[in-house]
CSV table of C-alpha atoms in Angstrom, one decimal:
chain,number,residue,atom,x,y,z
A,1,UNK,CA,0.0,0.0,0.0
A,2,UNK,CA,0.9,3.5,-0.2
A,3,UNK,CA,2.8,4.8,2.1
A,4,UNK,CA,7.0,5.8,3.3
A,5,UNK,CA,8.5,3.1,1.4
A,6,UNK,CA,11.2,4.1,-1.3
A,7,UNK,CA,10.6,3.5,-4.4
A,8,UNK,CA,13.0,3.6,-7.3
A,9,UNK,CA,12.3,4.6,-10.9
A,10,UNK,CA,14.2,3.0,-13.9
A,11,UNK,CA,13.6,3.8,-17.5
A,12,UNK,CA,14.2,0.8,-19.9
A,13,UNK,CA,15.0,1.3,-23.8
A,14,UNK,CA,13.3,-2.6,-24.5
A,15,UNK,CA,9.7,-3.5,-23.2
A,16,UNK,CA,11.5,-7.3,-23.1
A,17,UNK,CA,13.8,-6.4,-20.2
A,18,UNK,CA,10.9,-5.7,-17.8
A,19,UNK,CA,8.9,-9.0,-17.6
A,20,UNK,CA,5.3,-9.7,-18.8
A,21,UNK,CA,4.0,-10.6,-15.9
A,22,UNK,CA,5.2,-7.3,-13.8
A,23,UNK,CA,3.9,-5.0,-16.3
A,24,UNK,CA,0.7,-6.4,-16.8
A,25,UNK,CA,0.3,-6.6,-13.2
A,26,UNK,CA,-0.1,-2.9,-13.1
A,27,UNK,CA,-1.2,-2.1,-16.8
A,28,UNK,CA,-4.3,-4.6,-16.4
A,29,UNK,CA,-4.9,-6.7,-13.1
A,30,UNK,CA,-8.1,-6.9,-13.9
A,31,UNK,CA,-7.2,-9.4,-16.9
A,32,UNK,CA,-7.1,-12.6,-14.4
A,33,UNK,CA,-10.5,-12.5,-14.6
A,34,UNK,CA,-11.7,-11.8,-18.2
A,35,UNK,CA,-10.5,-8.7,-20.6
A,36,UNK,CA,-8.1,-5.6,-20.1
A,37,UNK,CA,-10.1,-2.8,-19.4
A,38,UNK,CA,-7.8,-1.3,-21.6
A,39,UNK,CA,-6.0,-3.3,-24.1
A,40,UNK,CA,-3.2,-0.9,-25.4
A,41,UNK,CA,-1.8,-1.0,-22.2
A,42,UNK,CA,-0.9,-4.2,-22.1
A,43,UNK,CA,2.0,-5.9,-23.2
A,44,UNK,CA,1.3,-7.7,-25.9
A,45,UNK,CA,0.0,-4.9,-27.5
A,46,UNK,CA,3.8,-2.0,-26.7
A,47,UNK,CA,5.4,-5.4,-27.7
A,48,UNK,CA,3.7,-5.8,-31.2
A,49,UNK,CA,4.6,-2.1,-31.6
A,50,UNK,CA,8.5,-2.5,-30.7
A,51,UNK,CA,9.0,-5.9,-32.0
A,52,UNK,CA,7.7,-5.2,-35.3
A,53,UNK,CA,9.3,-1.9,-35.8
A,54,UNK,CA,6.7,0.3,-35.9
A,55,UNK,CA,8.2,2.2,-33.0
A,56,UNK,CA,12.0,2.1,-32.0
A,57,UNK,CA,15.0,3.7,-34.6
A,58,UNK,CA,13.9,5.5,-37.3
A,59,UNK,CA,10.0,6.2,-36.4
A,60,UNK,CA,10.2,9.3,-34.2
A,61,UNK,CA,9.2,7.1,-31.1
A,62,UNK,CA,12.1,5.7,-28.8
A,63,UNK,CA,11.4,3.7,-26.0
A,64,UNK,CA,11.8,4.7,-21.9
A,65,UNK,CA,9.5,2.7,-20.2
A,66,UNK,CA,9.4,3.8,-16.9
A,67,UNK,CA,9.4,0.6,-13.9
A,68,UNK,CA,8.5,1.9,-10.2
A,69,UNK,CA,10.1,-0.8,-7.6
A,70,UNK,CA,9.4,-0.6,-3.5
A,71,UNK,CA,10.0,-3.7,-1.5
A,72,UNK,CA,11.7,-5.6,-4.6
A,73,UNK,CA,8.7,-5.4,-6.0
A,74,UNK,CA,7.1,-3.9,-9.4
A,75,UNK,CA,4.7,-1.5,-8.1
A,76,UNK,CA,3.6,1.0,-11.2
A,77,UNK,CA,4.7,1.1,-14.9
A,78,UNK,CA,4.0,3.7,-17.6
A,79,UNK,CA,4.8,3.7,-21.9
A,80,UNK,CA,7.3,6.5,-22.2
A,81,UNK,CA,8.7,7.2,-25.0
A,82,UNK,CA,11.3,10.2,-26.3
A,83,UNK,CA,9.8,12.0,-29.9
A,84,UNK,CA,11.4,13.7,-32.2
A,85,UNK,CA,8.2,14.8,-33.7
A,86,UNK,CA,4.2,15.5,-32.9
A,87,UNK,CA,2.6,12.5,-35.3
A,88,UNK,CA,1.0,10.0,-34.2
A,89,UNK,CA,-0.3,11.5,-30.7
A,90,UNK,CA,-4.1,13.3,-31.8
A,91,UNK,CA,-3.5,15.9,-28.9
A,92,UNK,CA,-2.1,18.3,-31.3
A,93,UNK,CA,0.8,20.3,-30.0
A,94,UNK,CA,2.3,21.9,-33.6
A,95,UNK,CA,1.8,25.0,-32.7
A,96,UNK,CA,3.7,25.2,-29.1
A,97,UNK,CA,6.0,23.5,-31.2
A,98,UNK,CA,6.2,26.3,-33.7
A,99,UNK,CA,6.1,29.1,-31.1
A,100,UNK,CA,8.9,27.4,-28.5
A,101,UNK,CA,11.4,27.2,-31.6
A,102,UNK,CA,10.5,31.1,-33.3
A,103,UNK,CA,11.6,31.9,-29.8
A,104,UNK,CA,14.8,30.5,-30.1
A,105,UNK,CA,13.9,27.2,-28.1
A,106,UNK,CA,14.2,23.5,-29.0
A,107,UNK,CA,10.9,21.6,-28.5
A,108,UNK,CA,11.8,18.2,-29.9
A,109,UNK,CA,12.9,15.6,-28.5
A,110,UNK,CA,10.0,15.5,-25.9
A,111,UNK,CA,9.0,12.7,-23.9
A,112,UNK,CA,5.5,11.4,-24.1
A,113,UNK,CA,3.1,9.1,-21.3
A,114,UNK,CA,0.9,7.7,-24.3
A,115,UNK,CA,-0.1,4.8,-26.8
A,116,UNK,CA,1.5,5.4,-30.0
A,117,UNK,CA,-1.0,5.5,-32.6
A,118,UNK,CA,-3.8,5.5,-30.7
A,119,UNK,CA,-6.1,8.3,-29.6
A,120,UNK,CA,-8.3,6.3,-26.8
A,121,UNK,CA,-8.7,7.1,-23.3
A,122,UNK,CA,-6.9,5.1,-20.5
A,123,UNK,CA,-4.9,4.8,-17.7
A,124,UNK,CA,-1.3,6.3,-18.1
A,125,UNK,CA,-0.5,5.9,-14.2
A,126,UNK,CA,0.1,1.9,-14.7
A,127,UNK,CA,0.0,1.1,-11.0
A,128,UNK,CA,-0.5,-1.6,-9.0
A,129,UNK,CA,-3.5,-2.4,-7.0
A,130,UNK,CA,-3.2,0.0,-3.8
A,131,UNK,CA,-0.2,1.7,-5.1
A,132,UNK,CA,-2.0,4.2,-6.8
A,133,UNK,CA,-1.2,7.9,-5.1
A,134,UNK,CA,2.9,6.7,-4.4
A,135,UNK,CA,2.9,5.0,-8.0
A,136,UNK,CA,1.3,8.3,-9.9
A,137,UNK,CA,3.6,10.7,-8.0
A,138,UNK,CA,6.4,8.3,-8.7
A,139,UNK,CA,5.8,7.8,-12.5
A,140,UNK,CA,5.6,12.1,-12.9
A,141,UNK,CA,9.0,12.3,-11.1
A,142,UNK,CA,10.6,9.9,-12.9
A,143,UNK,CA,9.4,11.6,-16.0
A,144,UNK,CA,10.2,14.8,-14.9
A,145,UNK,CA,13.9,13.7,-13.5
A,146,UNK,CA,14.6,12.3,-17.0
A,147,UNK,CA,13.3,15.3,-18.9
A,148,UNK,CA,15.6,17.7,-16.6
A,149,UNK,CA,18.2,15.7,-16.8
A,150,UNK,CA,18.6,15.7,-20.8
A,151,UNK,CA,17.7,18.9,-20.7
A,152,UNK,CA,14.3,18.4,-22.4
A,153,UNK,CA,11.5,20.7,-23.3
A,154,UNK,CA,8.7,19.3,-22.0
A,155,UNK,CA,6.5,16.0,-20.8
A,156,UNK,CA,3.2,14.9,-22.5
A,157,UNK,CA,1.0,12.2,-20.4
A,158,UNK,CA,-2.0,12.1,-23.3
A,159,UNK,CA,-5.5,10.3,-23.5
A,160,UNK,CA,-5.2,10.2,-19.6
A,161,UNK,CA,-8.5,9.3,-17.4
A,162,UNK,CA,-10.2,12.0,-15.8
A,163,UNK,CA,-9.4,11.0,-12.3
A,164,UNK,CA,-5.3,11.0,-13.7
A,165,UNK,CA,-5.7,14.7,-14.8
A,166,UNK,CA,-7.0,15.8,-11.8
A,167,UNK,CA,-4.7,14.2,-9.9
A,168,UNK,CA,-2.2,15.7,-11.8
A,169,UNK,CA,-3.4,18.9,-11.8
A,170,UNK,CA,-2.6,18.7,-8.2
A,171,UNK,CA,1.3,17.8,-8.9
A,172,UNK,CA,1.0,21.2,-11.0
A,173,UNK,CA,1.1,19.6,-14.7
A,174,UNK,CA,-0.9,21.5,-16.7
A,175,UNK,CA,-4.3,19.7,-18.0
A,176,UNK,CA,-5.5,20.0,-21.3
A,177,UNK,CA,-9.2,18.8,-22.1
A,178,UNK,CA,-9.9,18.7,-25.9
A,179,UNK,CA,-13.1,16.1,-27.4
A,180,UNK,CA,-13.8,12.9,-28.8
A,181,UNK,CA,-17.2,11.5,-30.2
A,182,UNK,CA,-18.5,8.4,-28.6
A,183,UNK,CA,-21.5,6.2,-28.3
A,184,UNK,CA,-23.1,5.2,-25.5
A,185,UNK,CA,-25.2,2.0,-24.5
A,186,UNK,CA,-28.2,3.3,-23.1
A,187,UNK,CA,-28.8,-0.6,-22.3
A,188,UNK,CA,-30.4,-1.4,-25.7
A,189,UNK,CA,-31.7,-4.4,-27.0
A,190,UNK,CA,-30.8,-4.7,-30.1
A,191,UNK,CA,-29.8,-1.9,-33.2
A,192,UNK,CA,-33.4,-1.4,-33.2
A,193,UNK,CA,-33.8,0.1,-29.9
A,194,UNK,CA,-30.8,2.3,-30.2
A,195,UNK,CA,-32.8,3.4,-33.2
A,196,UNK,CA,-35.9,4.3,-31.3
A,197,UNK,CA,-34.3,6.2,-29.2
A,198,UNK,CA,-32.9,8.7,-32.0
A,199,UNK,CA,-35.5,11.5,-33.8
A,200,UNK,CA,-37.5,10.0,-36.3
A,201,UNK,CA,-35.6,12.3,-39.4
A,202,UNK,CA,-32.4,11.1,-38.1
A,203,UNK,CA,-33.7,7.3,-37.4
A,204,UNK,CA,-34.9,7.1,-41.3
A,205,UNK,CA,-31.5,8.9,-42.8
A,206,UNK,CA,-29.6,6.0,-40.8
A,207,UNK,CA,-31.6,3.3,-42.3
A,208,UNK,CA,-31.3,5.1,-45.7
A,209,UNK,CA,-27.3,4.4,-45.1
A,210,UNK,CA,-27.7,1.1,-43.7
A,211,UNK,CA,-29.6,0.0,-47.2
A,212,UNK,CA,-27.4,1.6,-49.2
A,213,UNK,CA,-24.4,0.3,-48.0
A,214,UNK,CA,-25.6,-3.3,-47.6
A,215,UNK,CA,-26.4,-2.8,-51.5
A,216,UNK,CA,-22.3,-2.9,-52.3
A,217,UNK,CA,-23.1,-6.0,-53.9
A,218,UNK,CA,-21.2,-8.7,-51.1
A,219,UNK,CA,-21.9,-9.3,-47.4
A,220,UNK,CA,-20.8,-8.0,-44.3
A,221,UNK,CA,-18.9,-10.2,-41.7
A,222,UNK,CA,-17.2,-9.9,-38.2
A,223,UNK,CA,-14.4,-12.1,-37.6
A,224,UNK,CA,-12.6,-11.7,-34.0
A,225,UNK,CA,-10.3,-14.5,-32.3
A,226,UNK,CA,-10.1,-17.9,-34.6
A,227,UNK,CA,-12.4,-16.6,-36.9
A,228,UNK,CA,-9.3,-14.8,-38.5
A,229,UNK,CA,-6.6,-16.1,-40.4
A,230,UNK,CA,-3.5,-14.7,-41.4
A,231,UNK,CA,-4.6,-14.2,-45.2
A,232,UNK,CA,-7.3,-11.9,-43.7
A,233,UNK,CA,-4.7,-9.8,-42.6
A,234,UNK,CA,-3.2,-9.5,-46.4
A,235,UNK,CA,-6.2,-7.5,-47.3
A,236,UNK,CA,-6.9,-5.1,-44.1
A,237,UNK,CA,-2.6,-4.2,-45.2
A,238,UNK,CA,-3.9,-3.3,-48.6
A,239,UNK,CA,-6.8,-1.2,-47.0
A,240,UNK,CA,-4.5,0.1,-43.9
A,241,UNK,CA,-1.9,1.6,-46.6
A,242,UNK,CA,-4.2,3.1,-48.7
A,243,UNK,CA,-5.9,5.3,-45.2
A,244,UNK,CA,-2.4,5.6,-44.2
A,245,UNK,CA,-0.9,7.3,-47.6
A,246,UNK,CA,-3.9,9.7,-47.7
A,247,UNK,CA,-3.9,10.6,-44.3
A,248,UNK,CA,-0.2,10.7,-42.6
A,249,UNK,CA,2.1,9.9,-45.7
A,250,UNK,CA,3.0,6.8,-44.6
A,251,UNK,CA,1.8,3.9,-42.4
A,252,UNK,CA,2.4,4.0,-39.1
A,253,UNK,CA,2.3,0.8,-38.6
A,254,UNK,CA,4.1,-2.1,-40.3
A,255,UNK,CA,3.5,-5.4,-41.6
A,256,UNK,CA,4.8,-7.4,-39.2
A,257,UNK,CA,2.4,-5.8,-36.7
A,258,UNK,CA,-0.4,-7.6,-37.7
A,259,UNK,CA,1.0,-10.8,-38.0
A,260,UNK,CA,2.5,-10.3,-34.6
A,261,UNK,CA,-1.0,-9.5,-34.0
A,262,UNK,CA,-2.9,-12.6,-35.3
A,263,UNK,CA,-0.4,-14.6,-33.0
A,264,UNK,CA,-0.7,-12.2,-29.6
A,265,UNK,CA,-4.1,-10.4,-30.0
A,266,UNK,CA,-6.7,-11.7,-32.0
A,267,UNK,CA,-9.1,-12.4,-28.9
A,268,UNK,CA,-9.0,-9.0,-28.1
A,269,UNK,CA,-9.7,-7.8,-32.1
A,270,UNK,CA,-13.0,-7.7,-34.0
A,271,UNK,CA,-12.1,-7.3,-37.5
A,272,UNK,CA,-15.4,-6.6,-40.1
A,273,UNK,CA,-15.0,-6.8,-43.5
A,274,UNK,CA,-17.0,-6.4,-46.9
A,275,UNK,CA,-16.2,-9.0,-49.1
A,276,UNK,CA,-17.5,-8.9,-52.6
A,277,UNK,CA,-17.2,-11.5,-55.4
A,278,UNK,CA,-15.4,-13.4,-52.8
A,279,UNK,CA,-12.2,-11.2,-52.0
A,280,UNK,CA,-12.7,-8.2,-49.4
A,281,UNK,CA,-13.1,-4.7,-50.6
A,282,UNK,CA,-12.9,-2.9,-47.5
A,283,UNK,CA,-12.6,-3.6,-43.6
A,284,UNK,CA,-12.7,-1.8,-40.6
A,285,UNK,CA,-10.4,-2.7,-37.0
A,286,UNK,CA,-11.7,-2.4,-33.5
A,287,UNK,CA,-10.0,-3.7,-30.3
A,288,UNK,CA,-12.3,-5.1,-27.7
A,289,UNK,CA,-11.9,-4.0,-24.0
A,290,UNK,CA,-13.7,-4.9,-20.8
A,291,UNK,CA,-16.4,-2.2,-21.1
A,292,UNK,CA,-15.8,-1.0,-24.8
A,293,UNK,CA,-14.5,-1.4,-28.3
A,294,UNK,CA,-12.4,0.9,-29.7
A,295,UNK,CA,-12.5,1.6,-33.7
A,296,UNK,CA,-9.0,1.9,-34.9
A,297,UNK,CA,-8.3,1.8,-38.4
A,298,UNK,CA,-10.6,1.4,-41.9
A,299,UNK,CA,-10.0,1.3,-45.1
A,300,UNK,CA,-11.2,-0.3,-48.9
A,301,UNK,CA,-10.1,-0.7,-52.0
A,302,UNK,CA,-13.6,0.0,-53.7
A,303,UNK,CA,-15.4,3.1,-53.0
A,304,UNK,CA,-19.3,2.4,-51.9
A,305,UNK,CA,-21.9,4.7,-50.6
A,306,UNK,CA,-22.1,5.2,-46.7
A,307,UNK,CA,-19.9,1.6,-46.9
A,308,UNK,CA,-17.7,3.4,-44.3
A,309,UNK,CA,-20.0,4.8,-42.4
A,310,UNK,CA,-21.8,1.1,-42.0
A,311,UNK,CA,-18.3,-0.6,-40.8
A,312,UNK,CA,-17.1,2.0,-38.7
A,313,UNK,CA,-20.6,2.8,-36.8
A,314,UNK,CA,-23.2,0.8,-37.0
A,315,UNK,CA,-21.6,-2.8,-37.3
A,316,UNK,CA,-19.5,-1.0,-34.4
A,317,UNK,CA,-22.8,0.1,-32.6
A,318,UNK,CA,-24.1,-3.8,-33.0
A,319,UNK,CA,-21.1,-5.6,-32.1
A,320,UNK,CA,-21.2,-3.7,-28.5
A,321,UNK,CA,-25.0,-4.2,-28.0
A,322,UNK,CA,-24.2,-7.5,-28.7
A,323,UNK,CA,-21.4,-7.9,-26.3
A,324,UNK,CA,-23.0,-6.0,-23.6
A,325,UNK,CA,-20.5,-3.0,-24.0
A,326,UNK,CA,-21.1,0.2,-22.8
A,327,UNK,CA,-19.8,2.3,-25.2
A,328,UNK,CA,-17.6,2.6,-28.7
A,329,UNK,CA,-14.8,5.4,-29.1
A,330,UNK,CA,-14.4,5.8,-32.9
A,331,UNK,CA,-11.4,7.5,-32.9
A,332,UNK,CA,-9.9,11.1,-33.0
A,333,UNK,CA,-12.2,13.9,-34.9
A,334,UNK,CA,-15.2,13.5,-37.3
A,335,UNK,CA,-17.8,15.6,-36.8
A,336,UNK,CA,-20.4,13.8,-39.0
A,337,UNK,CA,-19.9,11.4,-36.4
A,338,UNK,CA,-22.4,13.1,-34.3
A,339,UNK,CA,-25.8,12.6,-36.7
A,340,UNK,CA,-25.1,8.5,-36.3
A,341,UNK,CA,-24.9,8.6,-32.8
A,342,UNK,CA,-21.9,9.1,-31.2
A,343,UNK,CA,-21.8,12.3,-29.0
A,344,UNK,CA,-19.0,14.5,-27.7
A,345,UNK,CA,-17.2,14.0,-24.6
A,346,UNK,CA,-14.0,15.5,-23.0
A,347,UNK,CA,-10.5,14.3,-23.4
A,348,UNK,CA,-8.0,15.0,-21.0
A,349,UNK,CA,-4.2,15.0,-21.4
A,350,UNK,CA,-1.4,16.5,-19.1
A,351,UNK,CA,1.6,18.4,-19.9
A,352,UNK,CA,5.1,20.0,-18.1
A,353,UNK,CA,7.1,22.6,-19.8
A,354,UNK,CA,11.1,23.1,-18.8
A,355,UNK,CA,10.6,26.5,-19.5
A,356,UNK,CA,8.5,28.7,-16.9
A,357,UNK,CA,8.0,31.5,-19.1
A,358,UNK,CA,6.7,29.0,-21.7
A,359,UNK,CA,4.4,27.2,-19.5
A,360,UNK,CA,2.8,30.1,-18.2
A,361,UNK,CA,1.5,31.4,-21.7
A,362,UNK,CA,0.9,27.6,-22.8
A,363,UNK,CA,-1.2,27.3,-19.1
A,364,UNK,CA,-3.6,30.7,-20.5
A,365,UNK,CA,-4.2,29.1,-24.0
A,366,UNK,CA,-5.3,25.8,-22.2
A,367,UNK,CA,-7.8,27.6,-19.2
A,368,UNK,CA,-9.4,29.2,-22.8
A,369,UNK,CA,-9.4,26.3,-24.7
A,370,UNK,CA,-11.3,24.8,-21.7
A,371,UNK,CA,-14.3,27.0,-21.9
A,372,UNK,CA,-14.3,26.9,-25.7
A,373,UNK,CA,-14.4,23.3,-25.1
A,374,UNK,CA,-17.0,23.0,-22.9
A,375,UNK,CA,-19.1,25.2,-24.5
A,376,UNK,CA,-18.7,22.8,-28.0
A,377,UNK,CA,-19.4,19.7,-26.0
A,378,UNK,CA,-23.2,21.6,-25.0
A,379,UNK,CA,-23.5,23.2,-28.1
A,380,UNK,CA,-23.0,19.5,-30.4
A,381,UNK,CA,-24.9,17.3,-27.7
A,382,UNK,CA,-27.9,19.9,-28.2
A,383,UNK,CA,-27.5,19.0,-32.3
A,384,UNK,CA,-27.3,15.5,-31.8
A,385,UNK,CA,-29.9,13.0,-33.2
A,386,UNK,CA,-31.5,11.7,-30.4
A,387,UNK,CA,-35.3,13.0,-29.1
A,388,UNK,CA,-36.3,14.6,-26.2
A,389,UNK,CA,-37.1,12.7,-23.8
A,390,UNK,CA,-40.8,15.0,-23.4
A,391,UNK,CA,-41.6,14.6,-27.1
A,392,UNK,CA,-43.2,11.8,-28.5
A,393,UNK,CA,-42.9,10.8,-32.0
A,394,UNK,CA,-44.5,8.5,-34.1
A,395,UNK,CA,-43.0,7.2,-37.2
């Protein structure tokens, strides 16, 4: 438990000199007894990142995990990593970037508390059970230590939980909150009751999509543990390219990542794919956690109407009905996300600057930002689809 006990902090260049079992022991205790609540934390998944190269030399993301130890044992963990650039985190930070450097400064290399790749909400604070305050405050000042000590710019701890932000509000990090849209299981049935629930011009436009992308000319299958095989992975690589060519330049991810992944992961993947004239045109990726599933990647080598929009949302939206999940986070952005369901809610990230000066003006920006925030989230959830609960409609 927390308490005087010293604790040492050690940052590690290799996920495969710390051992499984210590990490997940703080990244996920609650896996003993079913799924990660989270499983991007775990190691399988920073292992399938560093073993097949899509992090390490040469990608702008370096390795320093970050191991806390008291009494010889692990007691909280945390994915560090040292960047040398601003992709691949969805918190964007360009323009401190751009303003720390006209001012003479160096902003990269920075070290960031995150998943690479992957804008959804978690735990950053890896700690084991009843280590929580001395693990947190132990994990910042490790971070902090290394940051001083290589004379750094700044610390980034991004798609934290609410109750980490606060916390480290109180260590004086500065806390960001921008949005995300995500759906919510209001305990539905089925599709069909989600449906109900929405107003009857927004329930018939999604049924218009549903029809008219189930009329690609193919069917629509989900595939997660067993059910996929290696070769299904050749085509979501042909899809994954393609998304990742128009949208970053590159992949971020290689190959060998989702082979690594068909070996390590595939009970914790739902994978849905449109397969036409029996190859697959398009698919869509979602990693299944203990409470949610989280939409990752899509792509398609055919273009369809509203085909996206069918394997990204709703065959999202019926999966977690179906697996009793509360909720699906789709990802960074996308504000047409909002007519099919999936509302805005806050995001929270926390950040340290070297500079005093520069976290001062960065700390104003960020109490703005708040409100403007804030007054978005009110401003979307009062445009989104679904009725009032004191109207009654009829179809």
């Amino acid at each position: 438990m927390d308490g005087e006990t010293q604790i040492e902090i050690t940052a590690f260049t290799h996920l495969g000199d710390i051992a499984p079992e210590d990490w997940d022991s703080c990244a996920c205790p609650e896996d003993a007894d079913g799924r990660p609540d989270d499983p991007f934390t775990t190691y399988r998944f920073l292992s399938a990142l560093e073993e097949s190269g899509s992090v390490g030399p040469g990608t702008g993301w370096q390795p320093r995990y970050l191991v806390a130890r008291a009494n010889d044992q692990v007691i909280a963990v945390a994915p560090l990593y040292a960047k040398g650039h601003s992709q691949g985190e969805y918190i964007f930070d360009h323009n401190w970037a751009h303003a720390y450097e006209e001012a003479g400064g160096r902003y990269y290399p920075k070290l960031q508390v995150a998943v690479p790749f992957t804008p959804a909400t978690g735990r950053r604070f890896l700690t084991k059970p009843g280590w929580e305050g001395a693990g947190r405050a132990a994990l910042v000042q490790g971070a902090l230590q290394l940051a001083e000590n290589n004379g750094l710019s700044s610390v980034h701890f991004t798609f934290c939980t609410e109750d980490e932000a606060e916390a480290g509000a109180q260590m004086g990090l500065l806390h960001r909150v921008t949005q995300q849209y995500h759906w919510q299981n209001a305990g539905y049935a089925d599709f069909d009751a989600f449906l109900a629930s929405l107003a009857s011009r927004k329930r018939k436009a999604i049924r218009k999509e549903r029809r008219q992308a189930q009329d690609f000319g193919g069917q629509i299958v989900t595939l997660t543990g067993d059910q996929i095989e290696p070769e299904h992975w050749d085509d979501f690589w042909v899809f994954y390219q393609d998304t990742g060519a128009r949208k970053w330049g590159s992949p971020y991810l290689t190959r060998q990542f989702f082979d690594i992944a068909q070996e390590t992961m595939r009970e914790d993947i739902l994978l849905v794919l449109a397969i036409r004239e029996g190859r697959a045109v398009a698919g869509a990726l979602n990693f299944i956690g203990r409470d949610a599933l989280f939409g990752r990647y899509w792509g398609c080598t055919e273009h369809h109407p509203c085909l996206h929009f069918e394997l990204c949302y709703y065959q999202a939206i019926e999966a977690a009905i179906n697996m009793g999940l509360t909720r699906v986070e789709a990802g960074a952005q996308g504000d047409h996300k909002l007519a099919r369901g999936y509302l805005p809610v806050s995001i929270h990230s926390l950040h340290w600057m070297a500079d005093q000066g520069f976290a001062g003006a960065v700390a104003r920006y960020l109490e703005a930002e708040r409100d403007a925030v804030e007054q978005d989230i009110e401003v979307l959830t009062s445009y989104g689809p679904f009725r009032q609960a004191q109207v009654e409609e009829q179809e």
